[in-house]
mmCIF file of C-alpha atoms in Angstrom:
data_model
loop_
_atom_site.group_PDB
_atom_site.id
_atom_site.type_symbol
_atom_site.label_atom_id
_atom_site.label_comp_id
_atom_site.label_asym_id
_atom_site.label_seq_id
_atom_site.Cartn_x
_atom_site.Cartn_y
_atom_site.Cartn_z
ATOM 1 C CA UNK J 7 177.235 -54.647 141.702
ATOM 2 C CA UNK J 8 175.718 -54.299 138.293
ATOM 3 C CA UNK J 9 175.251 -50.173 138.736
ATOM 4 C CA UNK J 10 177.129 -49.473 136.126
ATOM 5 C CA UNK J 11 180.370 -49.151 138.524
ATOM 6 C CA UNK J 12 179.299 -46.127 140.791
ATOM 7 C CA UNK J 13 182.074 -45.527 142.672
ATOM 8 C CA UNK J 14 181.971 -46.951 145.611
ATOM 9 C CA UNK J 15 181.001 -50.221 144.013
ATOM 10 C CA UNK J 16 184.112 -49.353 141.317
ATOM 11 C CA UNK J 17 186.936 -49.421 145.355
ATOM 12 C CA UNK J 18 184.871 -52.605 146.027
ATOM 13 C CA UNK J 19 186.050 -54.278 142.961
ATOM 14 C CA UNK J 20 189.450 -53.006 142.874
ATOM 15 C CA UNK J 21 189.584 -53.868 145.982
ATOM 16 C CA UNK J 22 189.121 -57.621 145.127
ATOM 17 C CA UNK J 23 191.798 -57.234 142.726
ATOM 18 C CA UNK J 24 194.088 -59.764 144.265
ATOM 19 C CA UNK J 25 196.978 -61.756 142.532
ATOM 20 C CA UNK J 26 196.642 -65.203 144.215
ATOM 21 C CA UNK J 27 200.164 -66.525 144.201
ATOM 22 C CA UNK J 28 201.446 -63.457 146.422
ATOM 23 C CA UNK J 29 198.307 -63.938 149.089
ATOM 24 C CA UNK J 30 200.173 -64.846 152.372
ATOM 25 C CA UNK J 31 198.874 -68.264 154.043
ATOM 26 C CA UNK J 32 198.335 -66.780 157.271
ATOM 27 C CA UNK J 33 195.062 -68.005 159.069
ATOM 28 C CA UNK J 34 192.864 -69.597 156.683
ATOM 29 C CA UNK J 35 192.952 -69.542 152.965
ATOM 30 C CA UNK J 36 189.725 -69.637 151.828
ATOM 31 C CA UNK J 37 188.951 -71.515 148.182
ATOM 32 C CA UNK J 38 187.311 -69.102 145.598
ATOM 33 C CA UNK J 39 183.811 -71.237 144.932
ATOM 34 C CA UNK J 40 181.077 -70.922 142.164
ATOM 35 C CA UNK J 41 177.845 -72.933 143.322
ATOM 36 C CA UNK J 42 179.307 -76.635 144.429
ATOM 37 C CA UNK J 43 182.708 -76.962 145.098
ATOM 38 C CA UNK J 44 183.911 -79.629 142.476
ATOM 39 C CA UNK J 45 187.796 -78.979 143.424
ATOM 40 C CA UNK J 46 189.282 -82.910 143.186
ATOM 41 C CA UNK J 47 192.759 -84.214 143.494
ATOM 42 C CA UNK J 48 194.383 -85.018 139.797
ATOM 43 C CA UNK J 49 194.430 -88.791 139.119
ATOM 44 C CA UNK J 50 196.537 -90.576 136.572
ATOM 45 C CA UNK J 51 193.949 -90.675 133.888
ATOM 46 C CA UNK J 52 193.820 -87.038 133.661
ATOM 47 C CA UNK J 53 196.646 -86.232 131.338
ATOM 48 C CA UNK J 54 197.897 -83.293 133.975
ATOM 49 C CA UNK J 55 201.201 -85.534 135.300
ATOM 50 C CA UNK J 56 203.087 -82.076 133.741
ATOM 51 C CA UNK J 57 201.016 -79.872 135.755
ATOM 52 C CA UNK J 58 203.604 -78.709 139.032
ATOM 53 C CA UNK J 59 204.717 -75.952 141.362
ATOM 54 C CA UNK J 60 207.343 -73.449 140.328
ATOM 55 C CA UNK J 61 209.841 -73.642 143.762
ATOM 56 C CA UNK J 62 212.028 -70.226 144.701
ATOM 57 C CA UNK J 63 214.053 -69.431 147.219
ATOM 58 C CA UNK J 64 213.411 -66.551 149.301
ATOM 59 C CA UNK J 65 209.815 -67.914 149.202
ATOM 60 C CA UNK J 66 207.340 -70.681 150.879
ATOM 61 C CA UNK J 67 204.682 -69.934 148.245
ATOM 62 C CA UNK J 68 204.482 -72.601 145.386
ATOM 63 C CA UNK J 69 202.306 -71.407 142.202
ATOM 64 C CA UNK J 70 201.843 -73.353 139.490
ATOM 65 C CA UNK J 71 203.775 -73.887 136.116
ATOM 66 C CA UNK J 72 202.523 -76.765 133.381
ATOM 67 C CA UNK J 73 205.099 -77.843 130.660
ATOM 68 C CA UNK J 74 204.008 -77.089 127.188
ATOM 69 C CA UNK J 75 205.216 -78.510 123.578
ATOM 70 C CA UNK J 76 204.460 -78.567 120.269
ATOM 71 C CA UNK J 77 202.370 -80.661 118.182
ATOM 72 C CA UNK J 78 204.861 -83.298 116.651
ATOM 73 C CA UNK J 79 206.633 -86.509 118.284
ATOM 74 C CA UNK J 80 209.813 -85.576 116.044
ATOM 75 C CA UNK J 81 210.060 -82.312 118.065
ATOM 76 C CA UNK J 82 211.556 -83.835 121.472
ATOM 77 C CA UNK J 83 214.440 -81.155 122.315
ATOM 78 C CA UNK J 84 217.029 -81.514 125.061
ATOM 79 C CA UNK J 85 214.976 -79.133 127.789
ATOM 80 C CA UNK J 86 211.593 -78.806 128.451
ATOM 81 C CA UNK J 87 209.186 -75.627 128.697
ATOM 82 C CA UNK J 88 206.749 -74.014 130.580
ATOM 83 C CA UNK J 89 204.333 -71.645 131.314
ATOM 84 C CA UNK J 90 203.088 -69.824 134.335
ATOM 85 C CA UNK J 91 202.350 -66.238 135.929
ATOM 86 C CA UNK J 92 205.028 -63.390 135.722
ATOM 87 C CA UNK J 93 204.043 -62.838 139.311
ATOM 88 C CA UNK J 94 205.571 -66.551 140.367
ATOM 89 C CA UNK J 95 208.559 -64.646 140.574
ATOM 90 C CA UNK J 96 207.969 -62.042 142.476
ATOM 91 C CA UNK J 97 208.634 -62.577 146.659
ATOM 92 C CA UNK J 98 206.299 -61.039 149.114
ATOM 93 C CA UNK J 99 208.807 -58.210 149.730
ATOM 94 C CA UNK J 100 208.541 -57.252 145.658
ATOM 95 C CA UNK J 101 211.489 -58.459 144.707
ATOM 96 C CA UNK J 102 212.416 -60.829 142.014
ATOM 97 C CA UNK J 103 212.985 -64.002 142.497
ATOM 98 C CA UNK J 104 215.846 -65.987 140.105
ATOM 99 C CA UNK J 105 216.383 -69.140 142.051
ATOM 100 C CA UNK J 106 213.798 -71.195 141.177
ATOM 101 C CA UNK J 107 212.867 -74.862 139.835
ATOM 102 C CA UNK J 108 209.987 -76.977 138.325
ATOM 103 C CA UNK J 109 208.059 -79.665 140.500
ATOM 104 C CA UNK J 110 206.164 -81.602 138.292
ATOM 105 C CA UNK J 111 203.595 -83.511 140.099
ATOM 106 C CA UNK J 112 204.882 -81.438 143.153
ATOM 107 C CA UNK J 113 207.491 -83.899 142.943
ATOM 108 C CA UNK J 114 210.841 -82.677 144.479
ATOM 109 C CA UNK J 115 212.421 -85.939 142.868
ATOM 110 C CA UNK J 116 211.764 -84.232 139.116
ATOM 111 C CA UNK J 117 212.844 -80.922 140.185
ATOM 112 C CA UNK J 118 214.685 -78.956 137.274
ATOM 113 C CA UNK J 119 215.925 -76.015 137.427
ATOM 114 C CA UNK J 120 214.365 -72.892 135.471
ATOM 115 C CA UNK J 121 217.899 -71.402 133.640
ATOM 116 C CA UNK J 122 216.309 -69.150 131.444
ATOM 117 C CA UNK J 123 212.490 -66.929 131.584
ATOM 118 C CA UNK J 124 210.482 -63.875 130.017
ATOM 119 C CA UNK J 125 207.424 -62.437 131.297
ATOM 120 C CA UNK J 126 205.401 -60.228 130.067
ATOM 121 C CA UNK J 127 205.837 -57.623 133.205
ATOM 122 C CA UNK J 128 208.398 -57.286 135.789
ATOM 123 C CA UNK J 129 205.697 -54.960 137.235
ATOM 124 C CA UNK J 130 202.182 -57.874 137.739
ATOM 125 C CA UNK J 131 200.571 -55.534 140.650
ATOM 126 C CA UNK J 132 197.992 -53.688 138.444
ATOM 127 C CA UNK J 133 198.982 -54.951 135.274
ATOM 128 C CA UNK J 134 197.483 -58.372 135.432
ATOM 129 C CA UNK J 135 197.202 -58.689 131.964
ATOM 130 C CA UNK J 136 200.606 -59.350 130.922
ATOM 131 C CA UNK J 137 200.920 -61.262 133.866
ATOM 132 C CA UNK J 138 202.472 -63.911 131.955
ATOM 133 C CA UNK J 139 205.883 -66.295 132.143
ATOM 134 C CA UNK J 140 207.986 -68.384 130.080
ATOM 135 C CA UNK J 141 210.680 -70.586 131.233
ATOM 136 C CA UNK J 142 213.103 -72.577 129.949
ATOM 137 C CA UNK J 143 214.356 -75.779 132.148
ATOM 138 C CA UNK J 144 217.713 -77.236 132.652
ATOM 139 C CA UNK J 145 216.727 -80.315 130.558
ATOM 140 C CA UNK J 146 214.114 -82.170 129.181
ATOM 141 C CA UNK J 147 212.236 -84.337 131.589
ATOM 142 C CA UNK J 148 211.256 -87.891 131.464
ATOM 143 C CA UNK J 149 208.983 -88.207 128.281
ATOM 144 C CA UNK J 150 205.696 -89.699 130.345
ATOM 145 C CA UNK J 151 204.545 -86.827 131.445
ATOM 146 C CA UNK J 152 202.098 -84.799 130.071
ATOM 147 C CA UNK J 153 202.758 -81.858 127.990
ATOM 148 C CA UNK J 154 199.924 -79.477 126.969
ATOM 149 C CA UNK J 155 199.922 -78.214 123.599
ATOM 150 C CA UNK J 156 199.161 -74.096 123.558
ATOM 151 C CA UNK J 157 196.319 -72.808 121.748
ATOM 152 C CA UNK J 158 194.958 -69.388 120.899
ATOM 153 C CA UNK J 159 191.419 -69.857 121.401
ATOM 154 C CA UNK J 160 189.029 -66.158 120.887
ATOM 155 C CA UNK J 161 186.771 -65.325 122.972
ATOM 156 C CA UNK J 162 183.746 -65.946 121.446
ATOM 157 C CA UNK J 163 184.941 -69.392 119.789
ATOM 158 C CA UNK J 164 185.578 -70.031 123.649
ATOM 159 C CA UNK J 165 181.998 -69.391 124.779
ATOM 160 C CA UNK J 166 180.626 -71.290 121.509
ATOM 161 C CA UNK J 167 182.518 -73.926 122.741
ATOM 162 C CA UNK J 168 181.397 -73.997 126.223
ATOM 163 C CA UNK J 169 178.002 -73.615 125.180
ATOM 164 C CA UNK J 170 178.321 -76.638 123.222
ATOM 165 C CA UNK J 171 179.384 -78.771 126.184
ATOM 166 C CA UNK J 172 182.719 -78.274 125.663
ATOM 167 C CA UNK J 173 185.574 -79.444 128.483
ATOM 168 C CA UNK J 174 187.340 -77.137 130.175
ATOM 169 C CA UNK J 175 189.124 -77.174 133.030
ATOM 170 C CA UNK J 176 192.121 -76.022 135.431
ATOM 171 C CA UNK J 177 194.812 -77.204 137.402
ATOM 172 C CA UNK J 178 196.270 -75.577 140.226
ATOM 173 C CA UNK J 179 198.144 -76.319 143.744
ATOM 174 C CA UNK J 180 195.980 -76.083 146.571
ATOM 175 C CA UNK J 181 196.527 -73.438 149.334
ATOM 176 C CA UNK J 182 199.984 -73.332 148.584
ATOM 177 C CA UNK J 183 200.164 -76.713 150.811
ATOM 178 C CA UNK J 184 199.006 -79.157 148.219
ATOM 179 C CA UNK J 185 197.559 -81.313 146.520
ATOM 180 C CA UNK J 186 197.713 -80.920 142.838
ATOM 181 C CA UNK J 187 194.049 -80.510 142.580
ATOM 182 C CA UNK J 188 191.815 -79.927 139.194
ATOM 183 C CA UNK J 189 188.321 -78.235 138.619
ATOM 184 C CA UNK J 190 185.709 -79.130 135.625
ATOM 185 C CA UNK J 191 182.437 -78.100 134.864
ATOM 186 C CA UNK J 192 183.722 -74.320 134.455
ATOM 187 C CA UNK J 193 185.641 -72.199 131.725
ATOM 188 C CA UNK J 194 185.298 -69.269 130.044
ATOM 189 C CA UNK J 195 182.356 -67.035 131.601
ATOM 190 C CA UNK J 196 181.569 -63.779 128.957
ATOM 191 C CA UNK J 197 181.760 -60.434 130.734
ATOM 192 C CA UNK J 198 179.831 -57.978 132.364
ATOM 193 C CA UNK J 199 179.641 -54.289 132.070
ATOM 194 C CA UNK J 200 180.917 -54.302 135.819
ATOM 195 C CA UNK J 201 183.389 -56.411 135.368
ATOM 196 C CA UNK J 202 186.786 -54.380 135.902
ATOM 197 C CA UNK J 203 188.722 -55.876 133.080
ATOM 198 C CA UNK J 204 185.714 -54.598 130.860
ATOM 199 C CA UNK J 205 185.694 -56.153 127.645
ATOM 200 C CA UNK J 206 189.701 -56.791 127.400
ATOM 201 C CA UNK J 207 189.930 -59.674 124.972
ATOM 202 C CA UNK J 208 193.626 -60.401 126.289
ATOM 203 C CA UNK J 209 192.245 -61.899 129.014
ATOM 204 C CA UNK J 210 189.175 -64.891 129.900
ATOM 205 C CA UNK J 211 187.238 -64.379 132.505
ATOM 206 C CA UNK J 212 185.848 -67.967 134.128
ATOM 207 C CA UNK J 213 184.491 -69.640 136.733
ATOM 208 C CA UNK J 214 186.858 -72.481 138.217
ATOM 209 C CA UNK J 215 186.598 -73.497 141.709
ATOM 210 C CA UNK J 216 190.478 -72.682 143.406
ATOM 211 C CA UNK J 217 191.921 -71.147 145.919
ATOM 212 C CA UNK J 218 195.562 -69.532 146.839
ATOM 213 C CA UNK J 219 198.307 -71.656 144.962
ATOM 214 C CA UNK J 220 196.461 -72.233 141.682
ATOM 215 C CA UNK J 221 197.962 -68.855 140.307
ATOM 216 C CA UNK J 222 199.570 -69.819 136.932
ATOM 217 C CA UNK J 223 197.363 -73.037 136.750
ATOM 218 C CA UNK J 224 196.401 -73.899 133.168
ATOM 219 C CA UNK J 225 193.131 -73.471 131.546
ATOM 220 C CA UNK J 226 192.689 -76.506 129.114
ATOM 221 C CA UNK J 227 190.552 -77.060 126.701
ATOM 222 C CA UNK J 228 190.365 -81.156 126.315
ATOM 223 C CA UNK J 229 189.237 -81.652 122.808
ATOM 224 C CA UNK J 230 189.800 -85.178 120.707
ATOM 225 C CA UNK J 231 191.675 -86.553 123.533
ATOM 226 C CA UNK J 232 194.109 -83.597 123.556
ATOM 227 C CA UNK J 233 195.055 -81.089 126.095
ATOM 228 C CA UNK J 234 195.740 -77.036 125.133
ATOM 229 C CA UNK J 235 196.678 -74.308 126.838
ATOM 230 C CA UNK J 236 194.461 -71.552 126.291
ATOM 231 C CA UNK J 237 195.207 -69.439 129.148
ATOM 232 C CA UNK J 238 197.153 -69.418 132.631
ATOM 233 C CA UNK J 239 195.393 -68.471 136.019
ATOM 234 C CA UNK J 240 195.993 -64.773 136.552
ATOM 235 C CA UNK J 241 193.504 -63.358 139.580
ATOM 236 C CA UNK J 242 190.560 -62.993 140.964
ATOM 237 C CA UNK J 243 188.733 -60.457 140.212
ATOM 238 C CA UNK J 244 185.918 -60.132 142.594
ATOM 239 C CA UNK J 245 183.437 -57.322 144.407
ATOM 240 C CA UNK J 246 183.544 -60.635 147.301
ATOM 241 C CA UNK J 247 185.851 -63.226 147.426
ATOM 242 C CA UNK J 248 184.072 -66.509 147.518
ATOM 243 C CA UNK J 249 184.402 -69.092 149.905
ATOM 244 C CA UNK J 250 182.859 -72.911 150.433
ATOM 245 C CA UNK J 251 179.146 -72.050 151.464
ATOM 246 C CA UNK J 252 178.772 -68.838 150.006
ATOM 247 C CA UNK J 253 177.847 -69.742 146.164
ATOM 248 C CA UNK J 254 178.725 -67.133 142.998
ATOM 249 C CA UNK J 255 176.169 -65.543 141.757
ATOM 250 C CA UNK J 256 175.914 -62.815 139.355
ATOM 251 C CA UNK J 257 176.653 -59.849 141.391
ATOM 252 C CA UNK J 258 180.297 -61.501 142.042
ATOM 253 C CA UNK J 259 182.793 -60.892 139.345
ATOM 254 C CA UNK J 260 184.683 -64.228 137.978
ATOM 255 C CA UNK J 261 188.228 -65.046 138.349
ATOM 256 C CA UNK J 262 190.910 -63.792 135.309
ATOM 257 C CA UNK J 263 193.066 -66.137 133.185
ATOM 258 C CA UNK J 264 195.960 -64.699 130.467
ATOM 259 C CA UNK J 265 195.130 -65.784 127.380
ATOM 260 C CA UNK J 266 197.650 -67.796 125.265
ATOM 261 C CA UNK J 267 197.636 -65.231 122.328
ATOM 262 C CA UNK J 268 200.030 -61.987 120.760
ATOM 263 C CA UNK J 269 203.042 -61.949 122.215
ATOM 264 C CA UNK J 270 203.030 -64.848 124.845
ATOM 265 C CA UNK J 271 202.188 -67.252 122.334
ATOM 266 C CA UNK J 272 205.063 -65.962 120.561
ATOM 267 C CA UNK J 273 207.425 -66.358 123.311
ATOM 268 C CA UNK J 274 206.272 -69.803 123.673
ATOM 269 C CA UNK J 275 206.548 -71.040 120.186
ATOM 270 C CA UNK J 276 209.940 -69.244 120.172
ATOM 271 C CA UNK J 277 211.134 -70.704 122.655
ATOM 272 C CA UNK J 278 210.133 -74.263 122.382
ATOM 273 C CA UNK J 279 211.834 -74.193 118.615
ATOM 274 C CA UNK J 280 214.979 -72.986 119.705
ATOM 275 C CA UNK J 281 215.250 -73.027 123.536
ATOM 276 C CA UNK J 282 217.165 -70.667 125.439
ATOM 277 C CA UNK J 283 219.304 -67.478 123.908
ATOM 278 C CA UNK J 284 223.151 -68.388 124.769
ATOM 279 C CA UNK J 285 224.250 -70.891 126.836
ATOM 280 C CA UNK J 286 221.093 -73.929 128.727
ATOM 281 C CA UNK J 287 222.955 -73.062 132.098
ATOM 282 C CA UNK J 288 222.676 -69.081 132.191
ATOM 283 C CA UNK J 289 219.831 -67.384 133.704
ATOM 284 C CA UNK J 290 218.619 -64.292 131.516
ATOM 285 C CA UNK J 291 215.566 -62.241 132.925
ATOM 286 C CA UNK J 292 213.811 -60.705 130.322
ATOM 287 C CA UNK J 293 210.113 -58.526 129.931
ATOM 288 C CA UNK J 294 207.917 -57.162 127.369
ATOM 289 C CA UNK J 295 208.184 -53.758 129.894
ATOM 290 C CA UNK J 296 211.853 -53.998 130.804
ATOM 291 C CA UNK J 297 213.626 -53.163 127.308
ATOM 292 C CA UNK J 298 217.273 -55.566 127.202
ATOM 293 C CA UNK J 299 217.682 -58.693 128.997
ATOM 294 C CA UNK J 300 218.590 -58.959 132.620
ATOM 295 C CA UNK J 301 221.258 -60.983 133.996
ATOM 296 C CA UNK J 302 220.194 -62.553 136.946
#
């Protein structure tokens, strides 16, 4: 695959283009592995207890969403945020989906109900790199769980830091059936001439082990104890999907996360200062491709 993208190898890749939280779970869903599979379920100790699924009706498919905040204990606001994939909200049949809550934990008993979100598309088929999300919740859930703290983190600081041992890792929902599940040992990967997303800085590519489900999963960087956000599970991006007993290797292109940077981080900071535009209980659609605001 490293021909310099003839064209045959070029449909192969595009081909692979797939955004994971619109793959249907019929048959088996195979889990995208590099080398060993070191997939695990998230324990208590692993600061991810705001990690969840993003719930919609009109759908059985549960992505991912993580609740972000800012640095600060003064800054505790009456609603919570968080951050996912643009394509969460979008059913299998294209259409956009507005009735939707937060799971944390996958926990129906925390379930809060998304009132106001911008994306960065209304369009995520082929433009995977604004596949981005914002929402506002209902109100502010209970203050133990975690709350990842975004950061805009280049590209090359990212592979300095991985070089240097650095933790990454990402949290996801498994095959859309659960559990909340978390990969290490992985992160940012640099590209590859053959890689389709080229040399797009708006986007990491890396190597987490996941599988359908872990779309809007968090990439964290765990540095001095803390969690950040430095991108959200996008696609994969892949000449062959991998599966458990078929290891990456280097003719395989790695998996695509968003990077928390331009205008998502804006959206985010904005958003977490001053909450939701208008009323907490009306739902406003809004996208960096769609012009005005959409009422729901």
């Amino acid at each position: 695959m490293h021909d310099k993208g003839g064209a045959a190898g070029y449909l192969a890749r595009v081909a692979g283009l797939a955004l994971l939280g619109l793959l249907v779970a019929s048959g088996v869903s195979y889990a995208n592995i590099f080398g060993d599979d070191d997939r695990r379920n998230i324990a208590a100790g692993d600061g991810l207890s705001g990690v969840g699924t993003i719930v919609c009706e009109g759908t059985t498919r549960r992505p991912t969403g993580s609740l972000v905040a800012l640095p600060g204990k003064h800054l505790t606001p009456r609603f919570d945020v968080i951050v996912t994939v643009a394509h969460a909200f979008v059913g299998s049949n294209g259409e956009f989906l507005t009735e939707c809550a937060f799971w944390p934990g996958a926990d129906p008993a925390l379930a809060a109900d998304i009132v106001f979100l911008k994306t960065g598309t209304l369009s995520p088929y082929g433009n995977w790199h604004n596949d981005w999300a914002v929402a506002v919740l209902e109100r502010r859930l209970p203050e133990h769980l975690d709350r990842l703290l975004p950061l805009t983190l280049g590209e090359a600081e990212a592979y300095r830091k991985r070089a240097e041992n650095a933790a990454f890792i990402l949290a996801g929902h498994n095959g859309e059936r659960g559990p909340l599940q978390v990969s290490g040992g992985c992160g940012p990967m640099p590209k590859h001439f053959s890689d389709i997303n080229g040399f797009d800085t708006r986007v990491f590519n890396h190597d987490c082990d996941m599988m359908p489900g872990w779309s809007g999963g968090p990439l964290i960087l765990q540095e001095g104890g803390v969690g950040y956000l430095v991108a959200v599970n996008s696609t994969e991006v892949n000449a062959i999907t991998h599966i458990a007993g078929r290891p990456y290797n280097g003719r395989m292109n790695p998996n695509t996360a968003v990077r928390v940077d331009g205008p998502f981080r804006n959206v985010i900071d904005n958003l977490l200062k001053a909450g939701a535009p208008g009323t907490s209980i009306t739902c406003v659609v809004a996208s960096a491709d769609s012009g005005p605001a959409l009422p729901c």
